[in-house]
Each structure stands twice: as C-alpha cells, then as structure tokens.
C-alpha cells in the first residue's frame, strides 16, 4: 500500500512539473533581453501551437509585461500598438486591419477604454467616434458615418445601427440600433 501511494505521488509530481515547464513554451528568448510571447484571439498568453498572435516585449518576474508593445499576427503583420502596465493596457492604443489601415485608436486606463475613440472602415475612412468617458460601461456615440461618407449621427444625435465594445477582445458588444439622442439610444 505504501509503495502505491509513493508511485501515485511521484506521478502527480511528474505531471505537475511537466505542466509547469509547458507554461514557458509560449515564451521564446530573443536578443537584448526581449522575448517573444504567443497570444490567443483575446491577446492572452497562449501556447505557440494555438496562438493567433505574438508580441515582443520585456517580462518581469511576475510574468507581467510593462512596456510599449507591438502585437503581430502569425504572418508578421502588425495588429496592435499599445502601452501595457502590469499586463493591462494603459495608455495610447491603435489596432490595424490586415491591410495596414487603422481600425481604431484611443486611450486605455487600467484595461478600460477612456475618452474619445475613433473607429475606421478598412479603407481608412472614419466610421464613428465614441466617448468612453472615464471607462464607462455605457459609452456614448458622438458621431457615425456610413461607408459612403454620409454622417448619420452628429454631436450624439441621429440614427444608426452598429456594434461597439468596451473590451479589447470585443466580447462585450453593445448594439446601437435606432435613434440616438445625446449619444445613447433614444428611449433607453
């Protein structure tokens, strides 16, 4: 019985050690104390085999990245430029379409979008401006342009159908559909 318990404990230790070493599979050392970190679609650290993106940065002893970073897709096209503090977006941010045009730009504060954000169509034309205030979960639509350039929302008033998000992964979408008054859906 004692031998079985010893064998089981050894197997558990081996599995845990194996899992711990796999954690570092997503980090690859480069020159000048920089490492390449692989990321999933929400820009969370991921194993290389499942990654959609990568970034090159410095990582502290808590495995946090603190720096101005560029995130690339696996075809080496830039997708994001941003400033991170303790692995959270904190500062200027710009994301790009695969054709190199800017998709959106603004400022993050402790992982939340704040202030005015500009969003663009993939041809570079301004699509909308949203005011996130101080990290509001109910952002206000300031202006909206159709792809043909017609402005449908002016100074927070007009009509629109669109989706917006308050997170980098776009997992929290808010649908704007109908009349907009003072930056919000009329009647809400």
PDB file of C-alpha atoms in Angstrom:
ATOM      1  CA  UNK A   1       0.000   0.000   0.000  1.00  0.00           C
ATOM      2  CA  UNK A   2       2.824   2.383   0.924  1.00  0.00           C
ATOM      3  CA  UNK A   3       4.506   1.693  -2.452  1.00  0.00           C
ATOM      4  CA  UNK A   4       1.289   2.509  -4.358  1.00  0.00           C
ATOM      5  CA  UNK A   5       0.966   5.855  -2.572  1.00  0.00           C
ATOM      6  CA  UNK A   6       4.628   6.642  -3.314  1.00  0.00           C
ATOM      7  CA  UNK A   7       4.149   5.809  -7.005  1.00  0.00           C
ATOM      8  CA  UNK A   8       0.986   7.945  -7.209  1.00  0.00           C
ATOM      9  CA  UNK A   9       2.746  10.883  -5.541  1.00  0.00           C
ATOM     10  CA  UNK A  10       5.678  10.542  -7.941  1.00  0.00           C
ATOM     11  CA  UNK A  11       3.314  10.517 -10.938  1.00  0.00           C
ATOM     12  CA  UNK A  12       1.475  13.603  -9.676  1.00  0.00           C
ATOM     13  CA  UNK A  13       4.800  15.419  -9.169  1.00  0.00           C
ATOM     14  CA  UNK A  14       5.932  14.438 -12.671  1.00  0.00           C
ATOM     15  CA  UNK A  15       2.682  15.683 -14.220  1.00  0.00           C
ATOM     16  CA  UNK A  16       2.843  18.973 -12.299  1.00  0.00           C
ATOM     17  CA  UNK A  17       6.494  19.524 -13.279  1.00  0.00           C
ATOM     18  CA  UNK A  18       5.633  18.768 -16.900  1.00  0.00           C
ATOM     19  CA  UNK A  19       2.728  21.263 -16.849  1.00  0.00           C
ATOM     20  CA  UNK A  20       4.907  23.923 -15.203  1.00  0.00           C
ATOM     21  CA  UNK A  21       7.558  23.595 -17.913  1.00  0.00           C
ATOM     22  CA  UNK A  22       4.873  23.847 -20.627  1.00  0.00           C
ATOM     23  CA  UNK A  23       3.983  27.279 -19.286  1.00  0.00           C
ATOM     24  CA  UNK A  24       7.253  28.535 -20.706  1.00  0.00           C
ATOM     25  CA  UNK A  25       6.585  27.046 -24.164  1.00  0.00           C
ATOM     26  CA  UNK A  26       4.861  30.292 -25.154  1.00  0.00           C
ATOM     27  CA  UNK A  27       7.991  32.374 -24.350  1.00  0.00           C
ATOM     28  CA  UNK A  28      10.970  32.403 -26.702  1.00  0.00           C
ATOM     29  CA  UNK A  29      14.107  34.350 -25.805  1.00  0.00           C
ATOM     30  CA  UNK A  30      15.384  36.869 -28.327  1.00  0.00           C
ATOM     31  CA  UNK A  31      18.297  39.311 -28.322  1.00  0.00           C
ATOM     32  CA  UNK A  32      18.698  42.215 -25.873  1.00  0.00           C
ATOM     33  CA  UNK A  33      16.630  40.649 -23.063  1.00  0.00           C
ATOM     34  CA  UNK A  34      13.470  40.625 -25.184  1.00  0.00           C
ATOM     35  CA  UNK A  35      11.189  37.634 -25.504  1.00  0.00           C
ATOM     36  CA  UNK A  36       8.521  36.604 -27.971  1.00  0.00           C
ATOM     37  CA  UNK A  37       5.190  35.835 -26.293  1.00  0.00           C
ATOM     38  CA  UNK A  38       2.412  33.971 -28.117  1.00  0.00           C
ATOM     39  CA  UNK A  39      -1.196  35.141 -27.664  1.00  0.00           C
ATOM     40  CA  UNK A  40      -4.740  33.945 -28.353  1.00  0.00           C
ATOM     41  CA  UNK A  41      -7.507  35.984 -30.055  1.00  0.00           C
ATOM     42  CA  UNK A  42      -8.141  37.912 -26.800  1.00  0.00           C
ATOM     43  CA  UNK A  43      -4.395  38.693 -26.521  1.00  0.00           C
ATOM     44  CA  UNK A  44      -3.955  36.359 -23.545  1.00  0.00           C
ATOM     45  CA  UNK A  45      -0.726  34.327 -23.232  1.00  0.00           C
ATOM     46  CA  UNK A  46      -1.084  31.074 -25.169  1.00  0.00           C
ATOM     47  CA  UNK A  47       0.989  28.091 -26.318  1.00  0.00           C
ATOM     48  CA  UNK A  48       2.613  28.623 -29.720  1.00  0.00           C
ATOM     49  CA  UNK A  49       0.595  25.801 -31.310  1.00  0.00           C
ATOM     50  CA  UNK A  50      -2.743  27.530 -30.517  1.00  0.00           C
ATOM     51  CA  UNK A  51      -1.624  31.143 -30.910  1.00  0.00           C
ATOM     52  CA  UNK A  52      -3.094  33.670 -33.340  1.00  0.00           C
ATOM     53  CA  UNK A  53      -0.679  36.497 -32.486  1.00  0.00           C
ATOM     54  CA  UNK A  54       2.675  37.250 -30.903  1.00  0.00           C
ATOM     55  CA  UNK A  55       4.414  40.198 -29.314  1.00  0.00           C
ATOM     56  CA  UNK A  56       7.992  41.008 -28.467  1.00  0.00           C
ATOM     57  CA  UNK A  57       8.498  42.560 -25.034  1.00  0.00           C
ATOM     58  CA  UNK A  58      10.211  42.501 -21.646  1.00  0.00           C
ATOM     59  CA  UNK A  59       8.533  40.400 -18.949  1.00  0.00           C
ATOM     60  CA  UNK A  60       9.116  40.871 -15.223  1.00  0.00           C
ATOM     61  CA  UNK A  61       9.477  38.125 -12.612  1.00  0.00           C
ATOM     62  CA  UNK A  62       5.660  38.045 -12.159  1.00  0.00           C
ATOM     63  CA  UNK A  63       5.272  37.215 -15.902  1.00  0.00           C
ATOM     64  CA  UNK A  64       3.762  40.677 -16.481  1.00  0.00           C
ATOM     65  CA  UNK A  65       4.641  42.836 -19.460  1.00  0.00           C
ATOM     66  CA  UNK A  66       5.182  46.535 -18.913  1.00  0.00           C
ATOM     67  CA  UNK A  67       6.156  48.430 -21.973  1.00  0.00           C
ATOM     68  CA  UNK A  68       5.097  49.890 -25.248  1.00  0.00           C
ATOM     69  CA  UNK A  69       4.485  46.809 -27.395  1.00  0.00           C
ATOM     70  CA  UNK A  70       3.547  45.829 -30.897  1.00  0.00           C
ATOM     71  CA  UNK A  71       1.419  42.745 -31.478  1.00  0.00           C
ATOM     72  CA  UNK A  72       1.685  40.880 -34.790  1.00  0.00           C
ATOM     73  CA  UNK A  73      -0.380  38.184 -36.447  1.00  0.00           C
ATOM     74  CA  UNK A  74       1.390  34.972 -37.419  1.00  0.00           C
ATOM     75  CA  UNK A  75       2.019  36.442 -40.894  1.00  0.00           C
ATOM     76  CA  UNK A  76       4.120  39.201 -39.234  1.00  0.00           C
ATOM     77  CA  UNK A  77       1.544  41.957 -39.900  1.00  0.00           C
ATOM     78  CA  UNK A  78       1.149  44.476 -37.094  1.00  0.00           C
ATOM     79  CA  UNK A  79      -2.288  44.251 -35.469  1.00  0.00           C
ATOM     80  CA  UNK A  80      -1.889  46.362 -32.308  1.00  0.00           C
ATOM     81  CA  UNK A  81       0.365  49.024 -30.852  1.00  0.00           C
ATOM     82  CA  UNK A  82      -0.243  49.784 -27.201  1.00  0.00           C
ATOM     83  CA  UNK A  83       1.206  50.537 -23.809  1.00  0.00           C
ATOM     84  CA  UNK A  84       0.907  47.904 -21.083  1.00  0.00           C
ATOM     85  CA  UNK A  85       1.348  48.202 -17.327  1.00  0.00           C
ATOM     86  CA  UNK A  86       1.194  45.001 -15.284  1.00  0.00           C
ATOM     87  CA  UNK A  87      -0.127  43.210 -18.408  1.00  0.00           C
ATOM     88  CA  UNK A  88      -3.086  45.602 -18.748  1.00  0.00           C
ATOM     89  CA  UNK A  89      -3.489  48.153 -21.490  1.00  0.00           C
ATOM     90  CA  UNK A  90      -2.656  51.542 -20.030  1.00  0.00           C
ATOM     91  CA  UNK A  91      -2.011  54.377 -22.472  1.00  0.00           C
ATOM     92  CA  UNK A  92      -2.227  55.011 -26.205  1.00  0.00           C
ATOM     93  CA  UNK A  93      -3.649  52.175 -28.298  1.00  0.00           C
ATOM     94  CA  UNK A  94      -4.025  51.608 -32.036  1.00  0.00           C
ATOM     95  CA  UNK A  95      -5.250  48.486 -33.808  1.00  0.00           C
ATOM     96  CA  UNK A  96      -4.940  47.746 -37.507  1.00  0.00           C
ATOM     97  CA  UNK A  97      -6.815  45.894 -40.225  1.00  0.00           C
ATOM     98  CA  UNK A  98      -4.838  43.220 -42.107  1.00  0.00           C
ATOM     99  CA  UNK A  99      -4.379  45.721 -44.968  1.00  0.00           C
ATOM    100  CA  UNK A 100      -2.421  48.023 -42.619  1.00  0.00           C
ATOM    101  CA  UNK A 101      -5.150  50.674 -42.227  1.00  0.00           C
ATOM    102  CA  UNK A 102      -6.016  51.816 -38.710  1.00  0.00           C
ATOM    103  CA  UNK A 103      -9.069  50.028 -37.283  1.00  0.00           C
ATOM    104  CA  UNK A 104      -9.449  52.007 -34.056  1.00  0.00           C
ATOM    105  CA  UNK A 105      -7.435  54.234 -31.756  1.00  0.00           C
ATOM    106  CA  UNK A 106      -7.763  55.766 -28.330  1.00  0.00           C
ATOM    107  CA  UNK A 107      -6.506  55.516 -24.756  1.00  0.00           C
ATOM    108  CA  UNK A 108      -6.769  52.767 -22.163  1.00  0.00           C
ATOM    109  CA  UNK A 109      -6.643  53.313 -18.403  1.00  0.00           C
ATOM    110  CA  UNK A 110      -6.046  50.178 -16.339  1.00  0.00           C
ATOM    111  CA  UNK A 111      -7.555  47.955 -19.039  1.00  0.00           C
ATOM    112  CA  UNK A 112     -10.612  50.130 -19.791  1.00  0.00           C
ATOM    113  CA  UNK A 113     -11.170  52.348 -22.793  1.00  0.00           C
ATOM    114  CA  UNK A 114     -11.413  56.002 -21.745  1.00  0.00           C
ATOM    115  CA  UNK A 115     -12.079  59.284 -23.513  1.00  0.00           C
ATOM    116  CA  UNK A 116     -12.736  59.648 -27.229  1.00  0.00           C
ATOM    117  CA  UNK A 117     -12.079  56.685 -29.530  1.00  0.00           C
ATOM    118  CA  UNK A 118     -12.004  56.799 -33.326  1.00  0.00           C
ATOM    119  CA  UNK A 119     -13.102  53.792 -35.393  1.00  0.00           C
ATOM    120  CA  UNK A 120     -12.476  53.432 -39.108  1.00  0.00           C
ATOM    121  CA  UNK A 121     -13.615  51.423 -42.108  1.00  0.00           C
ATOM    122  CA  UNK A 122     -10.905  49.231 -43.653  1.00  0.00           C
ATOM    123  CA  UNK A 123     -10.408  51.848 -46.406  1.00  0.00           C
ATOM    124  CA  UNK A 124      -9.203  54.357 -43.783  1.00  0.00           C
ATOM    125  CA  UNK A 125     -12.399  56.442 -43.681  1.00  0.00           C
ATOM    126  CA  UNK A 126     -13.693  57.478 -40.256  1.00  0.00           C
ATOM    127  CA  UNK A 127     -16.672  55.340 -39.217  1.00  0.00           C
ATOM    128  CA  UNK A 128     -17.547  56.584 -35.720  1.00  0.00           C
ATOM    129  CA  UNK A 129     -16.372  58.441 -32.655  1.00  0.00           C
ATOM    130  CA  UNK A 130     -17.306  57.079 -29.230  1.00  0.00           C
ATOM    131  CA  UNK A 131     -16.832  58.733 -25.850  1.00  0.00           C
ATOM    132  CA  UNK A 132     -15.994  56.218 -23.129  1.00  0.00           C
ATOM    133  CA  UNK A 133     -15.641  58.964 -20.505  1.00  0.00           C
ATOM    134  CA  UNK A 134     -13.659  57.609 -17.566  1.00  0.00           C
ATOM    135  CA  UNK A 135     -14.151  53.943 -18.508  1.00  0.00           C
ATOM    136  CA  UNK A 136     -17.928  53.990 -18.806  1.00  0.00           C
ATOM    137  CA  UNK A 137     -19.739  50.736 -19.426  1.00  0.00           C
ATOM    138  CA  UNK A 138     -22.338  52.763 -21.332  1.00  0.00           C
ATOM    139  CA  UNK A 139     -20.243  54.626 -23.891  1.00  0.00           C
ATOM    140  CA  UNK A 140     -21.790  57.473 -25.875  1.00  0.00           C
ATOM    141  CA  UNK A 141     -21.842  57.545 -29.663  1.00  0.00           C
ATOM    142  CA  UNK A 142     -20.718  61.036 -30.707  1.00  0.00           C
ATOM    143  CA  UNK A 143     -20.658  60.656 -34.494  1.00  0.00           C
ATOM    144  CA  UNK A 144     -21.285  57.960 -37.085  1.00  0.00           C
ATOM    145  CA  UNK A 145     -20.578  57.907 -40.807  1.00  0.00           C
ATOM    146  CA  UNK A 146     -21.891  55.451 -43.395  1.00  0.00           C
ATOM    147  CA  UNK A 147     -19.315  53.906 -45.708  1.00  0.00           C
ATOM    148  CA  UNK A 148     -20.323  56.374 -48.456  1.00  0.00           C
ATOM    149  CA  UNK A 149     -19.311  59.260 -46.121  1.00  0.00           C
ATOM    150  CA  UNK A 150     -22.824  60.398 -45.118  1.00  0.00           C
ATOM    151  CA  UNK A 151     -22.840  61.441 -41.479  1.00  0.00           C
ATOM    152  CA  UNK A 152     -25.788  59.792 -39.680  1.00  0.00           C
ATOM    153  CA  UNK A 153     -25.004  60.873 -36.089  1.00  0.00           C
ATOM    154  CA  UNK A 154     -23.866  64.434 -35.346  1.00  0.00           C
ATOM    155  CA  UNK A 155     -22.934  65.558 -31.808  1.00  0.00           C
ATOM    156  CA  UNK A 156     -24.572  62.443 -30.342  1.00  0.00           C
ATOM    157  CA  UNK A 157     -27.872  62.781 -32.228  1.00  0.00           C
ATOM    158  CA  UNK A 158     -29.124  60.909 -35.287  1.00  0.00           C
ATOM    159  CA  UNK A 159     -29.888  57.368 -36.411  1.00  0.00           C
ATOM    160  CA  UNK A 160     -27.599  54.348 -36.543  1.00  0.00           C
ATOM    161  CA  UNK A 161     -27.237  50.563 -36.488  1.00  0.00           C
ATOM    162  CA  UNK A 162     -23.858  49.417 -35.224  1.00  0.00           C
ATOM    163  CA  UNK A 163     -21.985  47.440 -32.541  1.00  0.00           C
ATOM    164  CA  UNK A 164     -19.454  48.801 -30.062  1.00  0.00           C
ATOM    165  CA  UNK A 165     -17.339  47.211 -27.349  1.00  0.00           C
ATOM    166  CA  UNK A 166     -15.614  48.251 -24.129  1.00  0.00           C
ATOM    167  CA  UNK A 167     -13.037  45.453 -24.156  1.00  0.00           C
ATOM    168  CA  UNK A 168     -10.042  44.609 -26.295  1.00  0.00           C
ATOM    169  CA  UNK A 169     -11.463  41.224 -27.215  1.00  0.00           C
ATOM    170  CA  UNK A 170     -14.825  42.678 -28.314  1.00  0.00           C
ATOM    171  CA  UNK A 171     -16.548  40.165 -26.065  1.00  0.00           C
ATOM    172  CA  UNK A 172     -18.884  42.786 -24.568  1.00  0.00           C
ATOM    173  CA  UNK A 173     -20.747  44.168 -27.556  1.00  0.00           C
ATOM    174  CA  UNK A 174     -23.457  46.800 -27.250  1.00  0.00           C
ATOM    175  CA  UNK A 175     -25.828  47.080 -30.208  1.00  0.00           C
ATOM    176  CA  UNK A 176     -26.879  50.548 -31.258  1.00  0.00           C
ATOM    177  CA  UNK A 177     -29.969  50.308 -33.475  1.00  0.00           C
ATOM    178  CA  UNK A 178     -32.353  53.213 -33.907  1.00  0.00           C
ATOM    179  CA  UNK A 179     -32.463  56.849 -32.942  1.00  0.00           C
ATOM    180  CA  UNK A 180     -29.555  58.246 -30.964  1.00  0.00           C
ATOM    181  CA  UNK A 181     -30.107  61.155 -28.577  1.00  0.00           C
ATOM    182  CA  UNK A 182     -27.277  62.635 -26.519  1.00  0.00           C
ATOM    183  CA  UNK A 183     -25.061  59.708 -27.515  1.00  0.00           C
ATOM    184  CA  UNK A 184     -27.434  56.973 -26.333  1.00  0.00           C
ATOM    185  CA  UNK A 185     -30.315  55.053 -27.821  1.00  0.00           C
ATOM    186  CA  UNK A 186     -33.421  57.207 -27.576  1.00  0.00           C
ATOM    187  CA  UNK A 187     -35.881  55.822 -25.018  1.00  0.00           C
ATOM    188  CA  UNK A 188     -33.323  53.683 -23.147  1.00  0.00           C
TER     189      UNK A 188
END
